[in-house]
PDB file of C-alpha atoms in Angstrom:
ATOM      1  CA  UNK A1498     216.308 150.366  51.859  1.00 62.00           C
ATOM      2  CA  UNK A1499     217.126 153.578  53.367  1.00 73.00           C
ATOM      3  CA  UNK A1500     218.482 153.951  57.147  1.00 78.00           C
ATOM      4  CA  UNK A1501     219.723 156.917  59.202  1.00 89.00           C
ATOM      5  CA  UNK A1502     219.993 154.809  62.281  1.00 92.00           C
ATOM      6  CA  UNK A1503     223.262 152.324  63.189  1.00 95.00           C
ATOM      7  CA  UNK A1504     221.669 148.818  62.483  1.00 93.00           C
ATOM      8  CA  UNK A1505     221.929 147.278  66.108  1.00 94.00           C
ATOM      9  CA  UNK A1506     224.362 144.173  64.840  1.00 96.00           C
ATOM     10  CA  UNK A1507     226.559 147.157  63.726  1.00 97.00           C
ATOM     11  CA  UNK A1508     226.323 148.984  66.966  1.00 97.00           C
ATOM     12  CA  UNK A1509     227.342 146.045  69.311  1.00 97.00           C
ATOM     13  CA  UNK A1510     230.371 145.424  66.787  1.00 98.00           C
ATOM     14  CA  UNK A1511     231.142 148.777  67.090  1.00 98.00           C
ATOM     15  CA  UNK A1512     230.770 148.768  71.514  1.00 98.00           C
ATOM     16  CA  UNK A1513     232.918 145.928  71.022  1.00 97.00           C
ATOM     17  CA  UNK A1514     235.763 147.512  70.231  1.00 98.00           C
ATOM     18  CA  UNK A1515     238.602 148.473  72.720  1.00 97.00           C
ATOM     19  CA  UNK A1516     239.990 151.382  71.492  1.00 97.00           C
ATOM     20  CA  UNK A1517     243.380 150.844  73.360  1.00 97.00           C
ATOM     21  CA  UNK A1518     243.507 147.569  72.155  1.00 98.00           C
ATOM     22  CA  UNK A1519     243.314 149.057  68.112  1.00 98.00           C
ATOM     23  CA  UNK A1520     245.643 151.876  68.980  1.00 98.00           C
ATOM     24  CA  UNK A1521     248.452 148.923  69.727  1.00 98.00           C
ATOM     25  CA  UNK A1522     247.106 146.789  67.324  1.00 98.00           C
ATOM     26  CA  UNK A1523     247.223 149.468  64.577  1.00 98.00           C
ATOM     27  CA  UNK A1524     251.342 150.448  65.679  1.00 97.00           C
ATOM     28  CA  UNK A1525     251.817 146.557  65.546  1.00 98.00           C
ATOM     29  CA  UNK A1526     250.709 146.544  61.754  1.00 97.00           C
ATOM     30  CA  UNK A1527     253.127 149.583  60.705  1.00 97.00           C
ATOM     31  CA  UNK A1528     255.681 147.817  62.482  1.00 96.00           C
ATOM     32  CA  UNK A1529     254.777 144.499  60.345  1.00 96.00           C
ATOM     33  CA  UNK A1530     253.719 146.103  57.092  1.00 96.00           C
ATOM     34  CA  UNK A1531     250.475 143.683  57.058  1.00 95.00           C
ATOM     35  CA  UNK A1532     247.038 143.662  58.651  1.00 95.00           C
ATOM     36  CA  UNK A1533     246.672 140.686  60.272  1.00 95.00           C
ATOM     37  CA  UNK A1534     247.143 141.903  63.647  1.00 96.00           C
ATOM     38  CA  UNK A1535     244.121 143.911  62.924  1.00 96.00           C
ATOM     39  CA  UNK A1536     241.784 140.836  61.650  1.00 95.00           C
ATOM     40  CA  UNK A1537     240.500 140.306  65.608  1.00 95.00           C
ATOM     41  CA  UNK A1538     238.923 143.625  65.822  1.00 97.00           C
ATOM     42  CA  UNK A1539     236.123 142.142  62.982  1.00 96.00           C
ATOM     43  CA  UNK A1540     236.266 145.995  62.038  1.00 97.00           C
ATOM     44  CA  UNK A1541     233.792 145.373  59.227  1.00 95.00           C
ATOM     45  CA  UNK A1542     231.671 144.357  60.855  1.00 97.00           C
ATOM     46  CA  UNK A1543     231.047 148.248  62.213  1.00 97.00           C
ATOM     47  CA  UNK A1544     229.556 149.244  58.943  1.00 96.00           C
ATOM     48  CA  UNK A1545     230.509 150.967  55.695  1.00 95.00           C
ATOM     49  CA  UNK A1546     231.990 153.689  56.942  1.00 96.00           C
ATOM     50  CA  UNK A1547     234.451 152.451  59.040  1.00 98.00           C
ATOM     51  CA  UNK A1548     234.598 149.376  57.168  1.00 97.00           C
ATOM     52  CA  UNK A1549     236.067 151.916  54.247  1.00 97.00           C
ATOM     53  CA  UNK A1550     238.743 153.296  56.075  1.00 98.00           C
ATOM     54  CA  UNK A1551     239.407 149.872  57.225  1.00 98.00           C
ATOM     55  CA  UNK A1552     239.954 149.265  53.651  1.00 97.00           C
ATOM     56  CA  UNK A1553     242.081 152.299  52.763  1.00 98.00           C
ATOM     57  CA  UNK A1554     244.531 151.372  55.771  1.00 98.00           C
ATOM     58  CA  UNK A1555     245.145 147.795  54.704  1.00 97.00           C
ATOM     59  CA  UNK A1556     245.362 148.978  50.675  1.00 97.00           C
ATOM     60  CA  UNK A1557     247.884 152.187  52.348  1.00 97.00           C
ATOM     61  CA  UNK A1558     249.859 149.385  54.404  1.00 97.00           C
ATOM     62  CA  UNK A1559     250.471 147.243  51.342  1.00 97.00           C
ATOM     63  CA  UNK A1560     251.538 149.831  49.059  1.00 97.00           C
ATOM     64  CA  UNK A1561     253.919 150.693  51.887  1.00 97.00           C
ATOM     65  CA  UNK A1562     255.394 146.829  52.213  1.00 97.00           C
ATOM     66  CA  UNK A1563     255.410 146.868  48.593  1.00 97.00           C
ATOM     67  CA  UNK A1564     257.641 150.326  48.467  1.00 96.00           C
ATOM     68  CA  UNK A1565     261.659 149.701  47.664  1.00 95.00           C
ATOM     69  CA  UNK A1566     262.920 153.508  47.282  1.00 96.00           C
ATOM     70  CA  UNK A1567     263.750 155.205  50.836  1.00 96.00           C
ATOM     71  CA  UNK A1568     261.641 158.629  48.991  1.00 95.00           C
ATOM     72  CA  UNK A1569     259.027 156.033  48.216  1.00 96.00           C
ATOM     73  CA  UNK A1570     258.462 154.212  51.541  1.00 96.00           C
ATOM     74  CA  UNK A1571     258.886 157.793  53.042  1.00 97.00           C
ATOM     75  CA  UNK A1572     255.773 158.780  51.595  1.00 97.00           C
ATOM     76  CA  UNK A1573     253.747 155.218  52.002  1.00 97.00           C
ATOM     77  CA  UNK A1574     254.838 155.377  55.251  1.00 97.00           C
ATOM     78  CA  UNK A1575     253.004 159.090  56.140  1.00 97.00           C
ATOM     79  CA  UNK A1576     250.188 157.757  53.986  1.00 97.00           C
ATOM     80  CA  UNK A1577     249.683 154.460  56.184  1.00 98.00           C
ATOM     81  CA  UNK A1578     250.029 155.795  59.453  1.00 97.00           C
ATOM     82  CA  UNK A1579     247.435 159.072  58.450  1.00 98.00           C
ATOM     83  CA  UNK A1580     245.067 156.381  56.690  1.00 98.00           C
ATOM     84  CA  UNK A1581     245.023 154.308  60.746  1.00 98.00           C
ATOM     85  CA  UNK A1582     244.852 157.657  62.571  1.00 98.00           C
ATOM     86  CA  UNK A1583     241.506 157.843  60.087  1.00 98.00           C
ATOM     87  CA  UNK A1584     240.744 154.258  61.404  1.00 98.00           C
ATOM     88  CA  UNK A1585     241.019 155.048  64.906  1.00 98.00           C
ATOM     89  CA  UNK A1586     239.212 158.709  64.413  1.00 98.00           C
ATOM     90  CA  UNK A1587     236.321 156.443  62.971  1.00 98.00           C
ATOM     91  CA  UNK A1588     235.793 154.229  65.298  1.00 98.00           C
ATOM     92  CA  UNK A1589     236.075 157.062  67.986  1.00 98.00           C
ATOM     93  CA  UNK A1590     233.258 159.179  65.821  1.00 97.00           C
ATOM     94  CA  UNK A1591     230.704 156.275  65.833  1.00 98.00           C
ATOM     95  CA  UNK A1592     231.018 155.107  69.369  1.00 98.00           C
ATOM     96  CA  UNK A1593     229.975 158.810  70.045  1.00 97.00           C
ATOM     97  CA  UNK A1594     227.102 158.579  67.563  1.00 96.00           C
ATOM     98  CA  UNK A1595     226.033 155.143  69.004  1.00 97.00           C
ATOM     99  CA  UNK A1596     226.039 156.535  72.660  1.00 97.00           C
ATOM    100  CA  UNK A1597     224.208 159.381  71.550  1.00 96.00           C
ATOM    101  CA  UNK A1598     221.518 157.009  69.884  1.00 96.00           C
ATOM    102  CA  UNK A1599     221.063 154.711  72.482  1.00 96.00           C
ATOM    103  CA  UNK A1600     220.466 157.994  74.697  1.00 97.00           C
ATOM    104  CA  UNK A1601     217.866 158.830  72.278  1.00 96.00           C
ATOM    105  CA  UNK A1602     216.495 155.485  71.726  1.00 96.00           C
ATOM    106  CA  UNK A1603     214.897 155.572  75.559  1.00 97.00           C
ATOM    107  CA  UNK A1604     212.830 158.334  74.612  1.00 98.00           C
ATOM    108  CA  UNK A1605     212.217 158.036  70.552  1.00 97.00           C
ATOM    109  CA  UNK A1606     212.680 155.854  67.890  1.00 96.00           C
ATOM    110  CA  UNK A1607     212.346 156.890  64.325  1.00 96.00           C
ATOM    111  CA  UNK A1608     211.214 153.588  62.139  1.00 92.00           C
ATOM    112  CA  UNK A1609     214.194 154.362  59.244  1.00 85.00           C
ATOM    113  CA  UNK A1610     213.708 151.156  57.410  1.00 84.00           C
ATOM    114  CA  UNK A1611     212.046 152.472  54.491  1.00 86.00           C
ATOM    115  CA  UNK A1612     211.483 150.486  51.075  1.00 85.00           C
ATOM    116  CA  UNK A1613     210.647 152.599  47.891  1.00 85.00           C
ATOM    117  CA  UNK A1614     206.928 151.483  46.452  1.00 88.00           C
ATOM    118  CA  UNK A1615     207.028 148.770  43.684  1.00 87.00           C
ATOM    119  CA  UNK A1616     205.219 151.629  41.551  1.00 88.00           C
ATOM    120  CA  UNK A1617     206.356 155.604  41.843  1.00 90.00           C
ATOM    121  CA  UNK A1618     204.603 157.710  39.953  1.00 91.00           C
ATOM    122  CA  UNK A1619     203.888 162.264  39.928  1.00 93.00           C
ATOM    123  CA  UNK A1620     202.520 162.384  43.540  1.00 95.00           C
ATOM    124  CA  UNK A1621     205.068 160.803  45.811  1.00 96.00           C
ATOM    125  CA  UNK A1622     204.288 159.681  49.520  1.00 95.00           C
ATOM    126  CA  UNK A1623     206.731 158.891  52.181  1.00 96.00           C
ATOM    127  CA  UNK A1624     205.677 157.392  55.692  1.00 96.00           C
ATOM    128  CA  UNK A1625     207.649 158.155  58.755  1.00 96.00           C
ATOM    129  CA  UNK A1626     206.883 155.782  61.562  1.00 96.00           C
ATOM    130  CA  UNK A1627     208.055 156.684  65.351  1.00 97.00           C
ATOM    131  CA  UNK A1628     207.147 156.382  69.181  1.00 97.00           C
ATOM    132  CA  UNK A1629     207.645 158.857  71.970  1.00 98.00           C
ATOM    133  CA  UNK A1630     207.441 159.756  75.264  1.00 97.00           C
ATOM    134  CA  UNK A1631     208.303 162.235  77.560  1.00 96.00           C
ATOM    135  CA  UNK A1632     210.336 160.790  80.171  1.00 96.00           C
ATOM    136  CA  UNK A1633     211.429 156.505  80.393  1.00 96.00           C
ATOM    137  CA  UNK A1634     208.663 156.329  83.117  1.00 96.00           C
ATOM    138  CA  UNK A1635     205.806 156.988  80.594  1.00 97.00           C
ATOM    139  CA  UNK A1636     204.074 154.774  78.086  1.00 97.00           C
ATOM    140  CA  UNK A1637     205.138 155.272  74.778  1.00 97.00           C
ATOM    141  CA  UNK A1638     203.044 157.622  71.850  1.00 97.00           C
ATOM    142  CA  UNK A1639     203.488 155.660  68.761  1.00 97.00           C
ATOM    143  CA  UNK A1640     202.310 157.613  65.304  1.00 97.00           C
ATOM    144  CA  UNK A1641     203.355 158.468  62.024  1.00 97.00           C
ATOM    145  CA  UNK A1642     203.667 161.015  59.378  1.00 97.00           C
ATOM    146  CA  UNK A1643     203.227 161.058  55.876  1.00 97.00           C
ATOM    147  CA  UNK A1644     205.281 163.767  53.819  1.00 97.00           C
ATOM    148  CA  UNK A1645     203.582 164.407  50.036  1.00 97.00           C
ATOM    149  CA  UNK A1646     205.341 165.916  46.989  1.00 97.00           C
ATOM    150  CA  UNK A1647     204.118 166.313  43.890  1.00 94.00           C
ATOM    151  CA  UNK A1648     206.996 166.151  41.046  1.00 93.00           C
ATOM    152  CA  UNK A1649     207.729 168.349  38.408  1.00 87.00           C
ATOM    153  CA  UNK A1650     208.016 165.896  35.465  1.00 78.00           C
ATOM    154  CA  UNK A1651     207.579 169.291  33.047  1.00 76.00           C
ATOM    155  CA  UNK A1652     211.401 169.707  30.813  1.00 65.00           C
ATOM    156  CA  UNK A1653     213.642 172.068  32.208  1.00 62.00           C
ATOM    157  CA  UNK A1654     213.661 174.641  29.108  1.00 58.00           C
ATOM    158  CA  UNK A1655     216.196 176.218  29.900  1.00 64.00           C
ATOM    159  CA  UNK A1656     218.445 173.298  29.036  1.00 63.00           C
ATOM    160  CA  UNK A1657     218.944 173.219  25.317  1.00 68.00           C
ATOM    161  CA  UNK A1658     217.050 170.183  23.400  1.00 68.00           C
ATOM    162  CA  UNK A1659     218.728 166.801  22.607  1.00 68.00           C
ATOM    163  CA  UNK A1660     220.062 166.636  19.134  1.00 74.00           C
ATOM    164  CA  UNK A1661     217.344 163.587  18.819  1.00 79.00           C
ATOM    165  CA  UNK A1662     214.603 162.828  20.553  1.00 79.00           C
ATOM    166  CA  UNK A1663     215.101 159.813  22.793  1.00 79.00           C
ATOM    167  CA  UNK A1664     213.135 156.650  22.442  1.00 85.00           C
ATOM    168  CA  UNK A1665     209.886 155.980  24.470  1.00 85.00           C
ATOM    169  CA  UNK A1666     211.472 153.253  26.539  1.00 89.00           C
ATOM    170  CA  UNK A1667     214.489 155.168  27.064  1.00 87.00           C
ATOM    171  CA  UNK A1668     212.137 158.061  28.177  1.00 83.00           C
ATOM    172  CA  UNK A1669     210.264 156.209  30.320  1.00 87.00           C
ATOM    173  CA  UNK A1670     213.543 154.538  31.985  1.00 90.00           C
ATOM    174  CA  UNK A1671     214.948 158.417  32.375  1.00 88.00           C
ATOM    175  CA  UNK A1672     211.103 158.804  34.147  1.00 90.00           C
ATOM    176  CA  UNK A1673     211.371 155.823  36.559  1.00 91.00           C
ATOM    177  CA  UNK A1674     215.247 157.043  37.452  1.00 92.00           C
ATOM    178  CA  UNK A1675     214.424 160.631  38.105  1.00 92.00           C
ATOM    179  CA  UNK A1676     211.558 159.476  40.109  1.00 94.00           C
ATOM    180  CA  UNK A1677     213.015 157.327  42.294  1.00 94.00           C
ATOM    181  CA  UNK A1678     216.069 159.908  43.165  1.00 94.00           C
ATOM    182  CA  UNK A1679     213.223 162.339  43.790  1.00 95.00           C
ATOM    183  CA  UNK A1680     212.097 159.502  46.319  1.00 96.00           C
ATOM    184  CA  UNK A1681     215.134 159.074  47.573  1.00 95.00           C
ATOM    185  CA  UNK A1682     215.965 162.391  48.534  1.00 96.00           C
ATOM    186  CA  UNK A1683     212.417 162.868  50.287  1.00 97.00           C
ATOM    187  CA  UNK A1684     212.983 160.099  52.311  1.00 96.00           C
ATOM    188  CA  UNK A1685     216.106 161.136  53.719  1.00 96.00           C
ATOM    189  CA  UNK A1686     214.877 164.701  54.472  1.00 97.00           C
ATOM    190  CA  UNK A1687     211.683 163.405  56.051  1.00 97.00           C
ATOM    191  CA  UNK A1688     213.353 161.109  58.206  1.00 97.00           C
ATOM    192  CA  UNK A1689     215.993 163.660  59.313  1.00 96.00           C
ATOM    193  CA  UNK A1690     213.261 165.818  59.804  1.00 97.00           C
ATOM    194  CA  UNK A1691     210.948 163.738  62.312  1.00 97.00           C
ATOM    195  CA  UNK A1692     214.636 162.653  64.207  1.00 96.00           C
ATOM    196  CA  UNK A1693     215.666 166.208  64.479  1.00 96.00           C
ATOM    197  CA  UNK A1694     212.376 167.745  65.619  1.00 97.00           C
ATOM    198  CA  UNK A1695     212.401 165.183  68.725  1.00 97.00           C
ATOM    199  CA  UNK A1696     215.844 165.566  69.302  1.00 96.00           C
ATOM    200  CA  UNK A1697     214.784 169.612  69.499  1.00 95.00           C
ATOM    201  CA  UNK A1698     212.712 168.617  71.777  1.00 95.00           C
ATOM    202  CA  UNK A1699     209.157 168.169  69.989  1.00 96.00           C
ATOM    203  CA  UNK A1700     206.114 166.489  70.861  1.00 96.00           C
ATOM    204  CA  UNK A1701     204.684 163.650  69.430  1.00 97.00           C
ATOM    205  CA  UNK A1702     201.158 165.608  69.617  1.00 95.00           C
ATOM    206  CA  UNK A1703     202.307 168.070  67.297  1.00 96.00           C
ATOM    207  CA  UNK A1704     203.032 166.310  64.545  1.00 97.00           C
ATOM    208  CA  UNK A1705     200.775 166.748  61.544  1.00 97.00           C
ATOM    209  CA  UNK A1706     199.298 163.248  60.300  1.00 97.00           C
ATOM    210  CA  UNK A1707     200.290 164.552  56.282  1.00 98.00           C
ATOM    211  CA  UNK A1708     202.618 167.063  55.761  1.00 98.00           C
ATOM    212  CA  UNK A1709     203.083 169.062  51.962  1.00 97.00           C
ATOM    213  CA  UNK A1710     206.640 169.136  51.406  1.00 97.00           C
ATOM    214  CA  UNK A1711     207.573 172.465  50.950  1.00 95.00           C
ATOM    215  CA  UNK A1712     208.720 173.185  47.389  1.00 92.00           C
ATOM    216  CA  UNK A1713     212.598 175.718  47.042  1.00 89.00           C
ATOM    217  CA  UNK A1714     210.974 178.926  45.844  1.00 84.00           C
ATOM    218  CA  UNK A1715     213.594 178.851  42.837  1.00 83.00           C
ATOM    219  CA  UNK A1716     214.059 175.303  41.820  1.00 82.00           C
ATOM    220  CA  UNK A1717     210.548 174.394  42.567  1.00 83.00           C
ATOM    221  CA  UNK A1718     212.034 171.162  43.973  1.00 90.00           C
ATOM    222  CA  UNK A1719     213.108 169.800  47.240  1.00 95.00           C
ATOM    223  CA  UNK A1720     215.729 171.449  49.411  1.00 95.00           C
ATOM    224  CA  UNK A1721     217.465 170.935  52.704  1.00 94.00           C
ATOM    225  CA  UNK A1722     214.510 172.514  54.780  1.00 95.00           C
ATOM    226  CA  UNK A1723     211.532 170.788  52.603  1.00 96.00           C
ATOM    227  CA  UNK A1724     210.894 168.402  54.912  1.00 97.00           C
ATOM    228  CA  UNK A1725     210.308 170.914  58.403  1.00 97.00           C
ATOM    229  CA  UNK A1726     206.912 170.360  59.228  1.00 97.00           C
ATOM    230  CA  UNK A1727     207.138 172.424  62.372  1.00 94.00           C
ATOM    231  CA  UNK A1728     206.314 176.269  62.031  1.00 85.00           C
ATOM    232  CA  UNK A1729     208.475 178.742  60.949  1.00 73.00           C
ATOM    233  CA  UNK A1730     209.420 180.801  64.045  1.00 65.00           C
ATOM    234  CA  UNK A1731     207.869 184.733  63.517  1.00 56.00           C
ATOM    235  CA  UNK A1732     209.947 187.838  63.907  1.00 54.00           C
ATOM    236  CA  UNK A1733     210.158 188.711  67.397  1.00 52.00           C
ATOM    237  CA  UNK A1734     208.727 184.888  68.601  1.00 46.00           C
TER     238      UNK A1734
END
C-alpha cells in the first residue's frame, strides 16, 4: 500500500501534541536519563517518521545513562540532547505538513491508497483517483487518471553477462521484483504528480483520462518528471 497523505489517525495524534508540553517533557528526560516522562505524548502514534526519531532519542538517552567516563557521557550527552532537538524539529515539521493538508483537503483530495495488481506484467497501469473544486462553496469534480508505461524487460548490454546463466525460476523471481519496483516508482510519481498539479493550481477539467508516462530520453525509464501530464510550457509562453 502506497500513501503520500498523513493517515487521519496519525494526523489527530500528531494535533494532539502540545509542543510546550514535549519541550519540558523532553529536558525532564535528560535530567532523568530515561523516557518515561515522554510515554504520555503516545509519540508513535504520529507515524514512522517521527516515531523513528522517537526511537533514536530513547536508544541516545540510554546509551547516555549507561555512560561511566566523564569523556564518554560528554559525548552521549551532546548526542541525546541533538537526537530530542530532532524529536521536537519533527513534530514541528509535520504539524506544518498536516495544516497544510487539511488546507488542501477543502479543495482536493488525492485517493493515495493504492494496492499493486495481484498480476504485473510489460504494460503497467496506475489509477489516480481525486475530487476537486474550485472554491468550498462548490460541488465537488470527482475523476481519475490512469498513467501507462510500458517496461523495458530487454538486458541492459552494457552490463557484462553472469558467469552462469540463472535458473528459470530465479529469472522469473528477478522479473516479478524488477516489475513491481518499476510499479512502485510509477505510483509515487503519478500521485505526486496529480497532488502537485492541483496544488499549482490546476483544473480538474484538464486532466487527461490516460496519460503515457514519459520515458528519460537516456535511460529509457522513468524519471522525476515522467509522471507531468500537464504541457510543457513553450519558449516565450
Amino acid at each position: 500500500m502506497i500513501e503520500i497523505n498523513v493517515p487521519r489517525e496519525e494526523r489527530e495524534a500528531i494535533k494532539a501534541v502540545d509542543v510546550t508540553r514535549l519541550l519540558h517533557l523532553v529536558d525532564q528526560c535528560m535530567r532523568e536519563e530515561r523516557l518515561s516522562a515522554l510515554i504520555e505524548l503516545r509519540l508513535e502514534d504520529c507515524g514512522t517518521y517521527v516515531g523513528s526519531k522517537y526511537r533514536v532519542y530513547a536508544q541516545s538517552l540510554a546509551d547516555h545513562a549507561a555512560a561511566k567516563a566523564a569523556k564518554k557521557r560528554s559525548m552521549t550527552d551532546h548526542r541525546a540532547r541533538s537526537a530530542g532537538s530532532d524529536l521536537v524539529a519533527a513534530i514541528h515539521e509535520m504539524k506544518h505538513r498536516v495544516a497544510t493538508e487539511e488546507t488542501e483537503d477543502q479543495l482536493f483530495q488525492v485517493e493515495d491508497c493504492v494496492s499493486p495488481p495481484h498480476v504485473l506484467d510489460e504494460r503497467i497501469n496506475v489509477r489516480v483517483g481525486y475530487r476537486w473544486r474550485r472554491s468550498v462553496d462548490d460541488d465537488w469534480t470527482r475523476g481519475s487518471i490512469t498513467f501507462v508505461h510500458d517496461v523495458d524487460m530487454q538486458p541492459d548490454f552494457r552490463m557484462p553477462p553472469p558467469n552462469r546463466k540463472p535458473s528459470a525460476a530465479k529469472q522469473a523471481e528477478a522479473r516479478r521484483e524488477e516489475l513491481y519496483r518499476t510499479w512502485e516508482h510509477l505510483t509515487m510519481l503519478a500521485l505526486h504528480a496529480v497532488k502537485r498539479y492541483f496544488r499549482d493550481g490546476g483544473r480538474a477539467d484538464a486532466i487527461p483520462r490516460v496519460f503515457l508516462a514519459k520515458l528519460d530520453s537516456h535511460s529509457r525509464g522513468l524519471n522525476n518528471f515522467s509522471a507531468n501530464f500537464w504541457p510543457e510550457p513553450t519558449l516565450g509562453g
